CSV table of C-alpha atoms in Angstrom, one decimal:
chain,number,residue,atom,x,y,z
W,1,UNK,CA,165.4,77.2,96.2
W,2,UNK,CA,169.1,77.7,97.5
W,3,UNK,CA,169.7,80.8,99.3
W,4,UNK,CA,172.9,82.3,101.6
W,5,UNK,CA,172.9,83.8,104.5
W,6,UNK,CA,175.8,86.1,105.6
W,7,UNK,CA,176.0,88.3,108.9
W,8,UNK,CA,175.6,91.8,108.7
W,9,UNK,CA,178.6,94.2,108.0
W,10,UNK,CA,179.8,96.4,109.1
W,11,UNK,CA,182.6,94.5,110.8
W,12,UNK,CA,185.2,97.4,112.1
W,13,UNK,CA,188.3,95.4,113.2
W,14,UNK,CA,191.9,96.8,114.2
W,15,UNK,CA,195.3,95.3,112.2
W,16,UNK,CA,196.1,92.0,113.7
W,17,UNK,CA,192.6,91.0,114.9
W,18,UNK,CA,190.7,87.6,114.4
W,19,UNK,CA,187.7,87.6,111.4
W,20,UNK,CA,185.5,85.4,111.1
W,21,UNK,CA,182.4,86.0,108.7
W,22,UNK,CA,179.7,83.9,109.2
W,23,UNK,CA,178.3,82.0,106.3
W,24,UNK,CA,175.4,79.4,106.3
W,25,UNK,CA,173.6,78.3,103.4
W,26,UNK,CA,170.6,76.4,101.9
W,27,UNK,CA,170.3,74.0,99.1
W,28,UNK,CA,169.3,71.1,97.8
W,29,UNK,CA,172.2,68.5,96.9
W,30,UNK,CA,175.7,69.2,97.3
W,31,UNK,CA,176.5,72.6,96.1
W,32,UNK,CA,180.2,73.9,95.6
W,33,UNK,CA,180.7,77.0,97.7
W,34,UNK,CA,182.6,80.4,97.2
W,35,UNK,CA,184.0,83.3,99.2
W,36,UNK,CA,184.2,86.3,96.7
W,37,UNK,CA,186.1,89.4,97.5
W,38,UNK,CA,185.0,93.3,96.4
W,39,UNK,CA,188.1,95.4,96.8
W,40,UNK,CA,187.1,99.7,96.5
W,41,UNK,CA,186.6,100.6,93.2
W,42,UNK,CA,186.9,97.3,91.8
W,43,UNK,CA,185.6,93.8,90.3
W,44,UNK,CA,184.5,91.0,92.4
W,45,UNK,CA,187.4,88.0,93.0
W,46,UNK,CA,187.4,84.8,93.5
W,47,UNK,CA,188.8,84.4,97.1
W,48,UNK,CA,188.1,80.6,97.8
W,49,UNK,CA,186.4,77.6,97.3
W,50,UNK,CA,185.4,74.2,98.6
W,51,UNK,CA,183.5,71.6,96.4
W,52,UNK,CA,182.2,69.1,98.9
W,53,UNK,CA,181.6,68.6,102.8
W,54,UNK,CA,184.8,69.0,105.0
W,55,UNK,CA,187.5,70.1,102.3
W,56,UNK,CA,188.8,73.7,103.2
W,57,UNK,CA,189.4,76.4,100.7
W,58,UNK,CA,192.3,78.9,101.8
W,59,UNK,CA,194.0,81.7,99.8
W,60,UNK,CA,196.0,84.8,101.2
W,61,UNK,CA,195.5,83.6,104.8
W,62,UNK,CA,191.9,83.5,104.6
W,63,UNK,CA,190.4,80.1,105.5
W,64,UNK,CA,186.8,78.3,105.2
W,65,UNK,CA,185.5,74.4,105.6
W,66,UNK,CA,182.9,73.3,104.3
W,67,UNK,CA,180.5,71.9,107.1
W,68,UNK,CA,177.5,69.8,105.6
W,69,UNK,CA,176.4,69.4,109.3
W,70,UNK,CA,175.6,72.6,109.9
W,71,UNK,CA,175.7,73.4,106.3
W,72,UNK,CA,177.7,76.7,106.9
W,73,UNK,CA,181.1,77.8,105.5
W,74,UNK,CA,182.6,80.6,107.8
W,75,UNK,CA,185.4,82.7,106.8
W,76,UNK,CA,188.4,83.7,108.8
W,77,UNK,CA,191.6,84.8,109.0
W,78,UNK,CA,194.0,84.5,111.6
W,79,UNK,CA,195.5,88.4,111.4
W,80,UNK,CA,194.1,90.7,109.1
W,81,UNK,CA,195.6,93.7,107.5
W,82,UNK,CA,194.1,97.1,106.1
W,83,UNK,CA,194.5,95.6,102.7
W,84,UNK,CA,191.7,93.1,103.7
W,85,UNK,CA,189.4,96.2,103.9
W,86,UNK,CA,186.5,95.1,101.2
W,87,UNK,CA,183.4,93.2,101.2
W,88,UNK,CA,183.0,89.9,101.2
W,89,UNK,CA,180.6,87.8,99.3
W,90,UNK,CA,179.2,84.3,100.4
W,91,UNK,CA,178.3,82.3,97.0
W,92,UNK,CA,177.2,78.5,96.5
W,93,UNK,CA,176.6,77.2,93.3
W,94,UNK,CA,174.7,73.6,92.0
W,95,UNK,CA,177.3,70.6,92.4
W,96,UNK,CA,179.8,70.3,90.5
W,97,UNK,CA,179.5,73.9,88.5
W,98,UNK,CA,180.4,77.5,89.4
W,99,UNK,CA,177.5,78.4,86.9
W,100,UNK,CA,174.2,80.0,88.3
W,101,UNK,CA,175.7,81.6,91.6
W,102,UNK,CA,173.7,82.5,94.6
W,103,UNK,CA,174.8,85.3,96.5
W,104,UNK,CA,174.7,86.2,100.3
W,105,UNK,CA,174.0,90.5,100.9
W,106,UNK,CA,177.8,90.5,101.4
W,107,UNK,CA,179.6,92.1,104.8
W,108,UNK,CA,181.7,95.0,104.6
W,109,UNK,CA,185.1,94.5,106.4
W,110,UNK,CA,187.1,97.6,107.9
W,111,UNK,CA,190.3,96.8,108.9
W,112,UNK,CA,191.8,100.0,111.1
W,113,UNK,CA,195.5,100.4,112.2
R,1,UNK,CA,192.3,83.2,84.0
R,2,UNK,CA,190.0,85.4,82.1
R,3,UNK,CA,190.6,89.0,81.9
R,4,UNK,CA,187.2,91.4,81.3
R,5,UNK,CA,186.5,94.7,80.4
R,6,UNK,CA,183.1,96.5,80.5
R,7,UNK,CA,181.8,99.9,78.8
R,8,UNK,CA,180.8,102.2,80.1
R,9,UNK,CA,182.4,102.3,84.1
R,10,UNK,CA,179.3,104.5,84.9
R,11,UNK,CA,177.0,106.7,83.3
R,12,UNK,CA,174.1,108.5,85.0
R,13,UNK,CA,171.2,108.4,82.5
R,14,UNK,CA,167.4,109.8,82.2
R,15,UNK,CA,164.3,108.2,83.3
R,16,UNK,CA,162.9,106.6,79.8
R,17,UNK,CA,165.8,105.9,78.2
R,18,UNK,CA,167.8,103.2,77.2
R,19,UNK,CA,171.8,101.9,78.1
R,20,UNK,CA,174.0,99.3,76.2
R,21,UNK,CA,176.6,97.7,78.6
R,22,UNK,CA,179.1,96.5,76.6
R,23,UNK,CA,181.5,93.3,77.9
R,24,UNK,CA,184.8,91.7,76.5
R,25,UNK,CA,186.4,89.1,77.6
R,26,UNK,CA,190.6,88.5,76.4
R,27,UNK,CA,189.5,84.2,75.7
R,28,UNK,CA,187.1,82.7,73.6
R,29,UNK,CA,184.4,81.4,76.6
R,30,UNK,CA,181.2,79.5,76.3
R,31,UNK,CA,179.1,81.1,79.1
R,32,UNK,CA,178.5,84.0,80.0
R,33,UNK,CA,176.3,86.0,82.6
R,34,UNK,CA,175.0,89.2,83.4
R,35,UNK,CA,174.3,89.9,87.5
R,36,UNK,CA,172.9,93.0,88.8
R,37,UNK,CA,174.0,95.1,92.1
R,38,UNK,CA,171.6,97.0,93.9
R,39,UNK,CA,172.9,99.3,96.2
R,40,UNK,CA,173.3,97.7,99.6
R,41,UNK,CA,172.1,94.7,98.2
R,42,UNK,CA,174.0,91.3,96.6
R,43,UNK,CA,174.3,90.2,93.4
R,44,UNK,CA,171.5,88.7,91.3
R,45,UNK,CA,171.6,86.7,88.4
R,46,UNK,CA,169.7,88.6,85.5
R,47,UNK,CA,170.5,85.8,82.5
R,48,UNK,CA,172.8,83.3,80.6
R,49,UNK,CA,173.7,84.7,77.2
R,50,UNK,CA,174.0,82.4,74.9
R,51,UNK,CA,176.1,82.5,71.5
R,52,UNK,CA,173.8,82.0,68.7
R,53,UNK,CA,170.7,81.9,70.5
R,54,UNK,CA,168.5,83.9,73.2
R,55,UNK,CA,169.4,84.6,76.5
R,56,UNK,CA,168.0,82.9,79.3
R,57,UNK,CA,166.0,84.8,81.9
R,58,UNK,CA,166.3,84.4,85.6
R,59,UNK,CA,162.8,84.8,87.6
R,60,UNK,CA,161.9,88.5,87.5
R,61,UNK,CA,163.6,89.5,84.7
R,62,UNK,CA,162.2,89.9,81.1
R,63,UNK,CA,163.8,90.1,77.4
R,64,UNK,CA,161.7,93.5,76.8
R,65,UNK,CA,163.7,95.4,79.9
R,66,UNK,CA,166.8,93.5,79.7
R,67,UNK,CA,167.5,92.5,76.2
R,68,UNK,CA,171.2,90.8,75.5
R,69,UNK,CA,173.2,89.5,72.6
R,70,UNK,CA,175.9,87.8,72.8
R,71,UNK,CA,177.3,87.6,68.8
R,72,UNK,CA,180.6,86.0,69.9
R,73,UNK,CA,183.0,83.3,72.3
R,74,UNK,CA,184.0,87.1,73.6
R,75,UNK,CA,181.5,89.7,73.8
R,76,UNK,CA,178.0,90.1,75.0
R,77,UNK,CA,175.8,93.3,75.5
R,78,UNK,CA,173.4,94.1,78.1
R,79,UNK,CA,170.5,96.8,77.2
R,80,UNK,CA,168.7,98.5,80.0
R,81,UNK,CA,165.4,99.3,78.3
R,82,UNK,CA,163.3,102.6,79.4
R,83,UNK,CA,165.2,103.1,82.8
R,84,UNK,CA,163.8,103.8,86.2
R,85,UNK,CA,164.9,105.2,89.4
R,86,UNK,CA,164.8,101.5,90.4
R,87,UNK,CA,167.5,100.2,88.1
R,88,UNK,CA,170.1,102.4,89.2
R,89,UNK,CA,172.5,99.5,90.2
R,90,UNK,CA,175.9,97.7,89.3
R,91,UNK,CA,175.8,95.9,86.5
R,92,UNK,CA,178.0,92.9,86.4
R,93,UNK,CA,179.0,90.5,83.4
R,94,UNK,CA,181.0,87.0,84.1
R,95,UNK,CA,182.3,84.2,82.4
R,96,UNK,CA,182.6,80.9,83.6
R,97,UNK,CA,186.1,78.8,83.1
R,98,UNK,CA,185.6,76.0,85.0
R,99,UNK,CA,185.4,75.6,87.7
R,100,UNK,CA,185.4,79.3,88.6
R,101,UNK,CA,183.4,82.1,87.6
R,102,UNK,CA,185.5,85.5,86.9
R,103,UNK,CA,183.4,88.9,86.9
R,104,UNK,CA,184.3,91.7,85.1
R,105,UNK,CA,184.5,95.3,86.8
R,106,UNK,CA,181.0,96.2,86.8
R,107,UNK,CA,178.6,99.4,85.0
R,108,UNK,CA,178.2,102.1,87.8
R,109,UNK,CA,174.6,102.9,86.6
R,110,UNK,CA,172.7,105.9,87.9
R,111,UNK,CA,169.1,106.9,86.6
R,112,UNK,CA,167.5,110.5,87.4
């Protein structure tokens, strides 16, 4: 079955810093994939997304590609801000849909001035 | 995009009893999920509800524990039948306007 593999939080970074959250993922086919944000205290949001190999989702400075090769879709961001302090959530879905999401465990993201 | 409420935020409820999460969505919307949070853990996909019919059931999860209607385009309900210790969790509805899926703020859910 499809699963998604995140690295482990927490990641403790100061303002300004470099992210990168790794992402790989398994699945059969050519699933769409998703970087979901949990702010404190509230809902999960829809960060990014890329629906086939090499096309690059971005959104509020955050980047990710979407590498069939080594079937992973890393997040980063170039500068991050204590605002970006949340948890992030790798997601794929079965191509073509955003229905019947599979999750990563999420990394927690601490962003320190 | 779609705007969703849930009721109740949180609750902290008594082993053997029972909880209806309520979800409402602003837009008339033809699927609609429920995902559950464990603490530390991500989210997994409990069921489809379906308007006018039953739910369908991920792997692990049964209509007796986890029954759901879903009367409407805009509302479903999620019932946590005769709680446990173990389902103390986030409980998480979402619709899906595709391409994108849109959660709602999640049930806080704490059993004694």
């Amino acid at each position: 079955g499809n699963s998604v593999t995140q690295m482990e939080g927490p990641v403790t970074l100061s303002e300004e810093a470099f992210l990168t959250i790794n992402c790989t993922y398994t699945a059969t086919g050519y699933p769409s994939l998703f970087w979901y944000v949990q702010y404190p205290g509230e809902g999960l949001q829809l960060l990014l997304k890329a629906t086939k190999a090499d096309d690059k989702g971005s959104n509020k400075g955050f980047e990710a590609t979407y590498r069939k090769e080594t079937t992973s879709f890393h997040l980063e961001k170039g500068s991050v801000q204590v605002s970006d302090s949340a948890v992030y959530f790798c997601a794929l879905s079965e191509a073509g849909t955003a229905s019947k999401l599979t999750f990563g465990t999420g990394t927690r993201l601490q962003v320190t001035l | 995009s779609a705007v969703i409420s849930q009721k109740p935020s949180r609750d902290i409820c008594q082993r053997g009893t029972s909880l209806t999460i309520q979800c409402q969505v602003d837009s008339q919307v033809t699927m609609m999920f429920w995902y559950r949070q464990q603490p530390g853990q991500s989210l997994t996909l409990i069921a489809t509800a379906n308007q006018g019919s039953e739910a369908t059931y991920e792997s692990g999860f049964v209509i007796d524990k986890f029954p759901i209607s879903r009367p409407n385009l805009t509302f479903s309900t999620l019932t946590v039948s005769n709680m446990s210790p173990e389902d103390s969790s986030i409980y998480l509805c979402s619709v899906l306007e595709a391409p994108e899926q849109f959660f709602g703020p999640g049930t806080r859910l704490t059993v004694l």
